[in-house]
Short mmCIF file of N, CA and C in Angstrom, two decimals:
data_model
loop_
_atom_site.label_atom_id
_atom_site.label_comp_id
_atom_site.label_asym_id
_atom_site.label_seq_id
_atom_site.Cartn_x
_atom_site.Cartn_y
_atom_site.Cartn_z
N UNK A 6 -17.63 19.19 -11.40
CA UNK A 6 -17.50 17.78 -11.86
C UNK A 6 -17.98 16.72 -10.92
N UNK A 7 -18.96 15.95 -11.53
CA UNK A 7 -19.51 14.85 -10.70
C UNK A 7 -18.85 13.55 -11.08
N UNK A 8 -18.25 12.76 -9.93
CA UNK A 8 -17.54 11.67 -10.11
C UNK A 8 -18.28 10.55 -9.41
N UNK A 9 -18.56 9.47 -9.96
CA UNK A 9 -19.01 8.38 -9.17
C UNK A 9 -18.00 7.92 -8.23
N UNK A 10 -18.48 7.51 -7.09
CA UNK A 10 -17.48 7.20 -5.98
C UNK A 10 -17.70 5.78 -5.72
N UNK A 11 -16.53 4.83 -5.55
CA UNK A 11 -16.73 3.53 -5.26
C UNK A 11 -15.80 3.22 -4.16
N UNK A 12 -16.16 2.71 -3.03
CA UNK A 12 -15.48 2.36 -1.91
C UNK A 12 -15.31 0.81 -1.71
N UNK A 13 -14.08 0.51 -1.28
CA UNK A 13 -13.85 -0.92 -0.93
C UNK A 13 -12.98 -1.17 0.25
N UNK A 14 -13.50 -2.12 1.10
CA UNK A 14 -12.67 -2.34 2.25
C UNK A 14 -11.83 -3.69 2.14
N UNK A 15 -11.02 -3.79 3.17
CA UNK A 15 -10.20 -5.09 3.06
C UNK A 15 -10.48 -6.03 4.11
N UNK A 16 -11.30 -5.37 5.10
CA UNK A 16 -11.71 -6.37 6.39
C UNK A 16 -10.63 -6.07 7.52
N UNK A 17 -9.80 -5.03 7.34
CA UNK A 17 -8.85 -4.70 8.45
C UNK A 17 -9.45 -4.34 9.76
N UNK A 18 -8.80 -4.41 10.77
CA UNK A 18 -9.56 -3.97 12.15
C UNK A 18 -9.58 -2.69 12.46
N UNK A 19 -8.93 -1.69 11.45
CA UNK A 19 -9.10 -0.45 11.86
C UNK A 19 -9.99 0.45 10.98
N UNK A 20 -10.60 -0.25 9.86
CA UNK A 20 -11.38 0.67 8.85
C UNK A 20 -12.70 1.13 9.45
N UNK A 21 -13.32 0.37 10.27
CA UNK A 21 -14.67 0.87 10.75
C UNK A 21 -14.41 1.80 11.96
N UNK A 22 -13.45 1.27 12.75
CA UNK A 22 -13.02 2.16 13.99
C UNK A 22 -12.73 3.72 13.67
N UNK A 23 -11.71 3.67 12.55
CA UNK A 23 -11.38 5.05 12.23
C UNK A 23 -12.33 5.68 11.12
N UNK A 24 -13.03 4.89 10.47
CA UNK A 24 -13.96 5.49 9.27
C UNK A 24 -13.22 5.61 7.89
N UNK A 25 -12.55 4.69 7.43
CA UNK A 25 -11.94 4.85 6.06
C UNK A 25 -12.27 3.58 5.25
N UNK A 26 -11.87 3.83 4.00
CA UNK A 26 -11.86 2.51 3.01
C UNK A 26 -10.56 2.44 2.64
N UNK A 27 -10.33 1.13 2.34
CA UNK A 27 -8.94 0.79 1.72
C UNK A 27 -8.67 1.25 0.51
N UNK A 28 -9.81 1.11 -0.32
CA UNK A 28 -9.60 1.86 -1.86
C UNK A 28 -10.84 2.76 -1.96
N UNK A 29 -10.64 3.93 -2.63
CA UNK A 29 -11.80 4.75 -3.03
C UNK A 29 -11.54 5.00 -4.48
N UNK A 30 -12.42 5.03 -5.32
CA UNK A 30 -12.39 5.27 -6.64
C UNK A 30 -13.22 6.55 -6.93
N UNK A 31 -12.87 7.59 -7.48
CA UNK A 31 -13.59 8.74 -7.94
C UNK A 31 -13.30 8.98 -9.49
N UNK A 32 -14.28 8.39 -10.18
CA UNK A 32 -14.07 8.48 -11.58
C UNK A 32 -12.90 7.65 -11.84
N UNK A 33 -11.75 8.10 -12.60
CA UNK A 33 -10.80 7.17 -13.13
C UNK A 33 -9.61 7.21 -12.09
N UNK A 34 -9.82 7.97 -11.02
CA UNK A 34 -8.81 8.11 -10.25
C UNK A 34 -9.04 7.29 -8.92
N UNK A 35 -8.08 6.40 -8.56
CA UNK A 35 -8.05 5.36 -7.58
C UNK A 35 -7.09 5.71 -6.58
N UNK A 36 -7.37 5.50 -5.25
CA UNK A 36 -6.65 5.91 -4.01
C UNK A 36 -6.56 4.90 -3.14
N UNK A 37 -5.50 4.32 -3.02
CA UNK A 37 -5.37 3.16 -1.63
C UNK A 37 -4.79 3.85 -0.59
N UNK A 38 -5.37 3.50 0.54
CA UNK A 38 -5.14 4.05 1.74
C UNK A 38 -3.89 3.39 2.40
N UNK A 39 -3.27 4.09 3.43
CA UNK A 39 -2.17 3.44 4.02
C UNK A 39 -2.45 2.18 4.35
N UNK A 40 -1.54 1.13 3.98
CA UNK A 40 -1.76 -0.39 4.16
C UNK A 40 -0.52 -0.79 4.72
N UNK A 41 -0.74 -1.72 5.77
CA UNK A 41 0.19 -2.38 6.48
C UNK A 41 -0.03 -3.96 6.36
N UNK A 42 1.02 -4.60 6.76
CA UNK A 42 0.88 -5.99 7.04
C UNK A 42 -0.03 -6.19 8.00
N UNK A 43 -0.80 -7.17 8.00
CA UNK A 43 -1.96 -7.36 9.01
C UNK A 43 -3.32 -6.32 8.73
N UNK A 44 -3.27 -5.62 7.77
CA UNK A 44 -4.30 -4.93 7.46
C UNK A 44 -5.55 -5.52 7.21
N UNK A 45 -5.44 -6.74 6.74
CA UNK A 45 -6.59 -7.78 6.23
C UNK A 45 -7.04 -8.68 7.51
N UNK A 46 -6.20 -8.30 8.65
CA UNK A 46 -6.66 -9.21 9.77
C UNK A 46 -5.59 -10.44 9.90
N UNK A 47 -4.76 -10.47 8.97
CA UNK A 47 -3.61 -11.63 9.11
C UNK A 47 -2.57 -11.24 10.04
N UNK A 48 -1.78 -12.36 10.49
CA UNK A 48 -0.77 -12.06 11.45
C UNK A 48 0.49 -11.22 10.80
N UNK A 49 1.10 -10.48 11.40
CA UNK A 49 2.18 -9.43 10.90
C UNK A 49 3.54 -10.16 10.93
N UNK A 50 4.09 -10.58 9.89
CA UNK A 50 5.43 -11.00 9.69
C UNK A 50 6.40 -10.46 10.50
N UNK A 51 7.61 -11.10 10.85
CA UNK A 51 8.56 -10.51 11.54
C UNK A 51 9.46 -9.67 10.83
N UNK A 52 9.83 -10.20 9.50
CA UNK A 52 10.85 -9.36 8.69
C UNK A 52 10.20 -8.12 8.05
N UNK A 53 10.87 -7.14 7.66
CA UNK A 53 10.28 -6.11 6.93
C UNK A 53 10.03 -6.44 5.49
N UNK A 54 10.98 -7.35 4.96
CA UNK A 54 10.75 -7.77 3.66
C UNK A 54 9.42 -8.49 3.43
N UNK A 55 9.11 -9.58 4.51
CA UNK A 55 7.87 -10.26 4.26
C UNK A 55 6.52 -9.19 4.65
N UNK A 56 6.78 -8.42 5.56
CA UNK A 56 5.73 -7.24 5.67
C UNK A 56 5.57 -6.59 4.33
N UNK A 57 6.54 -6.18 3.51
CA UNK A 57 6.36 -5.38 2.42
C UNK A 57 5.64 -6.45 1.49
N UNK A 58 5.87 -7.56 1.50
CA UNK A 58 5.51 -8.49 0.43
C UNK A 58 3.96 -8.76 0.92
N UNK A 59 3.78 -8.94 2.12
CA UNK A 59 2.09 -9.02 2.47
C UNK A 59 1.49 -7.80 2.18
N UNK A 60 1.83 -6.66 2.65
CA UNK A 60 1.22 -5.39 2.32
C UNK A 60 1.04 -5.21 0.92
N UNK A 61 1.85 -5.43 -0.23
CA UNK A 61 1.67 -5.51 -1.54
C UNK A 61 0.38 -6.32 -1.79
N UNK A 62 0.53 -7.68 -1.36
CA UNK A 62 -0.56 -8.61 -1.58
C UNK A 62 -1.93 -8.21 -1.17
N UNK A 63 -2.05 -7.39 0.00
CA UNK A 63 -3.18 -6.84 0.44
C UNK A 63 -3.80 -5.95 -0.61
N UNK A 64 -2.87 -4.94 -1.01
CA UNK A 64 -3.32 -3.70 -2.19
C UNK A 64 -3.57 -4.44 -3.27
N UNK A 65 -2.97 -5.52 -3.82
CA UNK A 65 -3.33 -6.01 -5.14
C UNK A 65 -4.64 -6.70 -5.03
N UNK A 66 -4.95 -7.52 -3.99
CA UNK A 66 -6.37 -7.93 -3.85
C UNK A 66 -7.34 -6.83 -3.61
N UNK A 67 -7.08 -5.92 -2.96
CA UNK A 67 -8.07 -4.68 -2.85
C UNK A 67 -8.21 -4.02 -4.28
N UNK A 68 -7.07 -3.79 -5.00
CA UNK A 68 -7.18 -3.25 -6.40
C UNK A 68 -8.09 -4.24 -7.24
N UNK A 69 -7.86 -5.38 -7.11
CA UNK A 69 -8.49 -6.27 -8.15
C UNK A 69 -10.07 -6.19 -7.78
N UNK A 70 -10.43 -5.76 -6.74
CA UNK A 70 -11.99 -5.71 -6.47
C UNK A 70 -12.63 -4.51 -7.19
N UNK A 71 -11.75 -3.47 -7.57
CA UNK A 71 -12.21 -2.62 -8.61
C UNK A 71 -11.63 -2.61 -9.88
N UNK A 72 -11.26 -3.78 -10.35
CA UNK A 72 -10.68 -4.04 -11.60
C UNK A 72 -9.45 -3.19 -12.13
N UNK A 73 -8.59 -3.08 -11.12
CA UNK A 73 -7.29 -2.15 -11.30
C UNK A 73 -6.13 -3.15 -11.07
N UNK A 74 -5.05 -2.97 -11.71
CA UNK A 74 -3.88 -3.61 -11.59
C UNK A 74 -2.70 -2.78 -11.20
N UNK A 75 -1.70 -3.52 -10.79
CA UNK A 75 -0.36 -2.61 -10.53
C UNK A 75 0.10 -1.75 -11.57
N UNK A 76 -0.15 -2.04 -12.84
CA UNK A 76 0.06 -1.45 -14.06
C UNK A 76 -0.36 -0.19 -14.06
N UNK A 77 -1.54 -0.05 -13.38
CA UNK A 77 -2.21 1.36 -13.41
C UNK A 77 -1.88 2.41 -12.23
N UNK A 78 -0.97 1.88 -11.52
CA UNK A 78 -0.44 2.60 -10.32
C UNK A 78 0.65 3.75 -10.91
N UNK A 79 0.29 5.15 -10.35
CA UNK A 79 1.25 6.06 -10.91
C UNK A 79 1.87 6.74 -9.75
N UNK A 80 1.79 6.28 -8.53
CA UNK A 80 2.30 7.02 -7.36
C UNK A 80 2.20 5.83 -6.30
N UNK A 81 3.29 5.88 -5.47
CA UNK A 81 3.48 5.01 -4.53
C UNK A 81 4.19 5.74 -3.08
N UNK A 82 3.72 5.85 -2.01
CA UNK A 82 4.30 6.47 -0.81
C UNK A 82 4.63 5.42 0.23
N UNK A 83 5.77 5.25 0.60
CA UNK A 83 6.03 4.28 1.54
C UNK A 83 6.58 4.91 2.85
N UNK A 84 6.16 4.55 4.02
CA UNK A 84 6.49 5.11 5.25
C UNK A 84 7.06 3.99 6.03
N UNK A 85 8.45 4.25 6.42
CA UNK A 85 9.41 2.99 6.74
C UNK A 85 9.94 3.48 8.10
N UNK A 86 9.71 2.47 9.15
CA UNK A 86 10.42 2.62 10.41
C UNK A 86 11.96 2.06 10.19
N UNK A 87 12.76 2.71 10.81
CA UNK A 87 14.18 2.72 10.61
C UNK A 87 14.71 2.49 9.27
N UNK A 88 14.52 3.50 8.54
CA UNK A 88 14.77 3.31 7.11
C UNK A 88 16.15 2.88 6.85
N UNK A 89 17.18 3.16 7.63
CA UNK A 89 18.61 2.70 7.33
C UNK A 89 18.69 1.15 7.27
N UNK A 90 18.02 0.61 8.21
CA UNK A 90 17.96 -0.89 8.41
C UNK A 90 16.97 -1.57 7.41
N UNK A 91 16.00 -0.78 6.97
CA UNK A 91 15.01 -1.57 6.20
C UNK A 91 14.83 -1.30 4.57
N UNK A 92 15.51 -0.11 4.21
CA UNK A 92 15.21 0.31 2.93
C UNK A 92 15.62 -0.75 1.72
N UNK A 93 16.66 -1.52 1.95
CA UNK A 93 16.95 -2.51 1.02
C UNK A 93 15.97 -3.64 0.87
N UNK A 94 15.45 -4.15 2.15
CA UNK A 94 14.59 -4.96 2.03
C UNK A 94 13.27 -4.76 1.47
N UNK A 95 12.73 -3.55 1.66
CA UNK A 95 11.60 -2.87 1.02
C UNK A 95 11.97 -2.67 -0.32
N UNK A 96 12.97 -2.47 -0.80
CA UNK A 96 13.30 -1.95 -2.37
C UNK A 96 13.38 -3.38 -3.04
N UNK A 97 13.70 -4.32 -2.44
CA UNK A 97 13.73 -5.70 -3.22
C UNK A 97 12.42 -5.98 -3.62
N UNK A 98 11.53 -6.06 -2.68
CA UNK A 98 10.16 -6.26 -2.89
C UNK A 98 9.35 -5.33 -3.88
N UNK A 99 9.41 -4.14 -3.78
CA UNK A 99 9.07 -2.91 -4.64
C UNK A 99 9.49 -3.42 -6.11
N UNK A 100 10.75 -3.69 -6.08
CA UNK A 100 11.29 -3.71 -7.52
C UNK A 100 10.83 -4.86 -8.32
N UNK A 101 10.47 -5.87 -7.50
CA UNK A 101 9.76 -7.18 -8.07
C UNK A 101 8.39 -6.80 -8.66
N UNK A 102 7.77 -6.06 -8.06
CA UNK A 102 6.36 -5.65 -8.56
C UNK A 102 6.43 -4.46 -9.24
N UNK A 103 7.39 -3.49 -9.39
CA UNK A 103 7.43 -2.21 -10.09
C UNK A 103 8.48 -1.90 -10.78
N UNK A 104 9.34 -2.93 -11.05
CA UNK A 104 10.53 -2.72 -11.79
C UNK A 104 10.54 -2.50 -13.29
N UNK A 105 9.45 -2.79 -13.87
CA UNK A 105 8.99 -2.50 -15.19
C UNK A 105 7.80 -1.43 -15.34
N UNK A 106 7.23 -1.05 -14.21
CA UNK A 106 6.08 -0.15 -14.41
C UNK A 106 6.54 1.29 -13.98
N UNK A 107 7.50 1.28 -13.05
CA UNK A 107 8.24 2.58 -12.73
C UNK A 107 7.29 3.71 -12.49
N UNK A 108 6.34 3.58 -11.43
CA UNK A 108 5.61 4.78 -11.03
C UNK A 108 6.53 5.79 -10.22
N UNK A 109 6.06 6.81 -9.89
CA UNK A 109 6.84 7.61 -8.99
C UNK A 109 6.66 7.23 -7.49
N UNK A 110 7.78 7.25 -6.80
CA UNK A 110 7.77 6.57 -5.47
C UNK A 110 8.49 7.54 -4.58
N UNK A 111 7.95 7.67 -3.28
CA UNK A 111 8.59 8.25 -2.08
C UNK A 111 8.78 7.26 -1.02
N UNK A 112 9.91 7.39 -0.40
CA UNK A 112 10.13 6.38 0.77
C UNK A 112 10.54 7.28 1.71
N UNK A 113 9.79 7.61 3.02
CA UNK A 113 10.25 8.48 4.14
C UNK A 113 10.34 7.63 5.46
N UNK A 114 11.03 8.09 6.33
CA UNK A 114 11.29 7.42 7.57
C UNK A 114 10.07 7.94 8.57
N UNK A 115 9.54 7.05 9.21
CA UNK A 115 8.58 7.51 10.39
C UNK A 115 9.04 6.83 11.68
N UNK A 116 8.84 7.52 12.69
CA UNK A 116 9.40 7.00 14.12
C UNK A 116 8.38 5.81 14.54
N UNK A 117 7.25 5.60 13.98
CA UNK A 117 6.56 4.38 14.35
C UNK A 117 5.20 4.20 13.71
N UNK A 118 4.52 3.08 13.62
CA UNK A 118 3.28 2.89 13.09
C UNK A 118 2.44 2.39 14.23
N UNK A 119 1.22 2.25 14.17
CA UNK A 119 0.11 1.98 14.98
C UNK A 119 0.20 0.80 15.80
N UNK A 120 1.13 -0.24 15.24
CA UNK A 120 1.66 -1.50 16.08
C UNK A 120 3.05 -1.37 15.95
N UNK A 121 3.65 -1.68 17.19
CA UNK A 121 5.10 -1.78 17.26
C UNK A 121 5.82 -2.78 16.34
N UNK A 122 5.10 -3.74 16.02
CA UNK A 122 5.60 -4.88 15.11
C UNK A 122 5.87 -4.25 13.77
N UNK A 123 4.98 -3.22 13.15
CA UNK A 123 5.00 -3.07 11.88
C UNK A 123 6.14 -2.10 11.39
N UNK A 124 6.73 -2.47 10.39
CA UNK A 124 7.75 -1.52 9.81
C UNK A 124 7.54 -0.89 8.51
N UNK A 125 6.46 -1.03 8.06
CA UNK A 125 6.22 -0.37 6.62
C UNK A 125 4.66 0.05 6.48
N UNK A 126 4.39 1.06 5.93
CA UNK A 126 3.00 1.39 5.55
C UNK A 126 3.10 1.93 4.17
N UNK A 127 2.11 1.54 3.19
CA UNK A 127 2.13 2.00 1.94
C UNK A 127 0.85 2.39 1.37
N UNK A 128 1.07 3.47 0.50
CA UNK A 128 -0.13 4.26 0.09
C UNK A 128 0.04 4.13 -1.71
N UNK A 129 -1.16 4.17 -2.38
CA UNK A 129 -0.84 4.13 -3.80
C UNK A 129 -1.84 4.97 -4.41
N UNK A 130 -1.65 5.55 -5.53
CA UNK A 130 -2.53 6.16 -6.43
C UNK A 130 -2.51 5.49 -7.67
N UNK A 131 -3.61 5.26 -8.43
CA UNK A 131 -3.61 4.81 -9.75
C UNK A 131 -4.73 5.47 -10.61
N UNK A 132 -4.48 5.38 -11.83
CA UNK A 132 -5.56 5.92 -12.94
C UNK A 132 -6.14 4.84 -13.71
N UNK A 133 -7.35 4.50 -13.67
CA UNK A 133 -7.82 3.34 -14.34
C UNK A 133 -7.69 3.58 -15.85
N UNK A 134 -7.50 2.44 -16.54
CA UNK A 134 -7.31 2.61 -18.16
C UNK A 134 -8.75 2.54 -18.63
#
């Protein structure tokens, strides 16, 4: 099976250093790389709720570049530092964006992320309509 591949970056500081794309499309399948607050080079907010909000906005902007919306997201993976302290703040933001869409979601605790100020990293998969 031969899929057309389309790659999109978000201008983040690690994309060229590590060698990855923010979004990769292969035919109808759309994959969003692990995204954190600050992935677009903007300052990292202090609260986990604000970091989640900024991360979703970075993802939305990246998906829009390939004409995909959150309505097409089928899977979300969240990697959260100190899940007991942060899961409710993360959930509030996620519910605002996905409450009616209801993709499958996984939230797991991690011991840390690439920057100690970061509390959440989000990956998404979508299928283009």
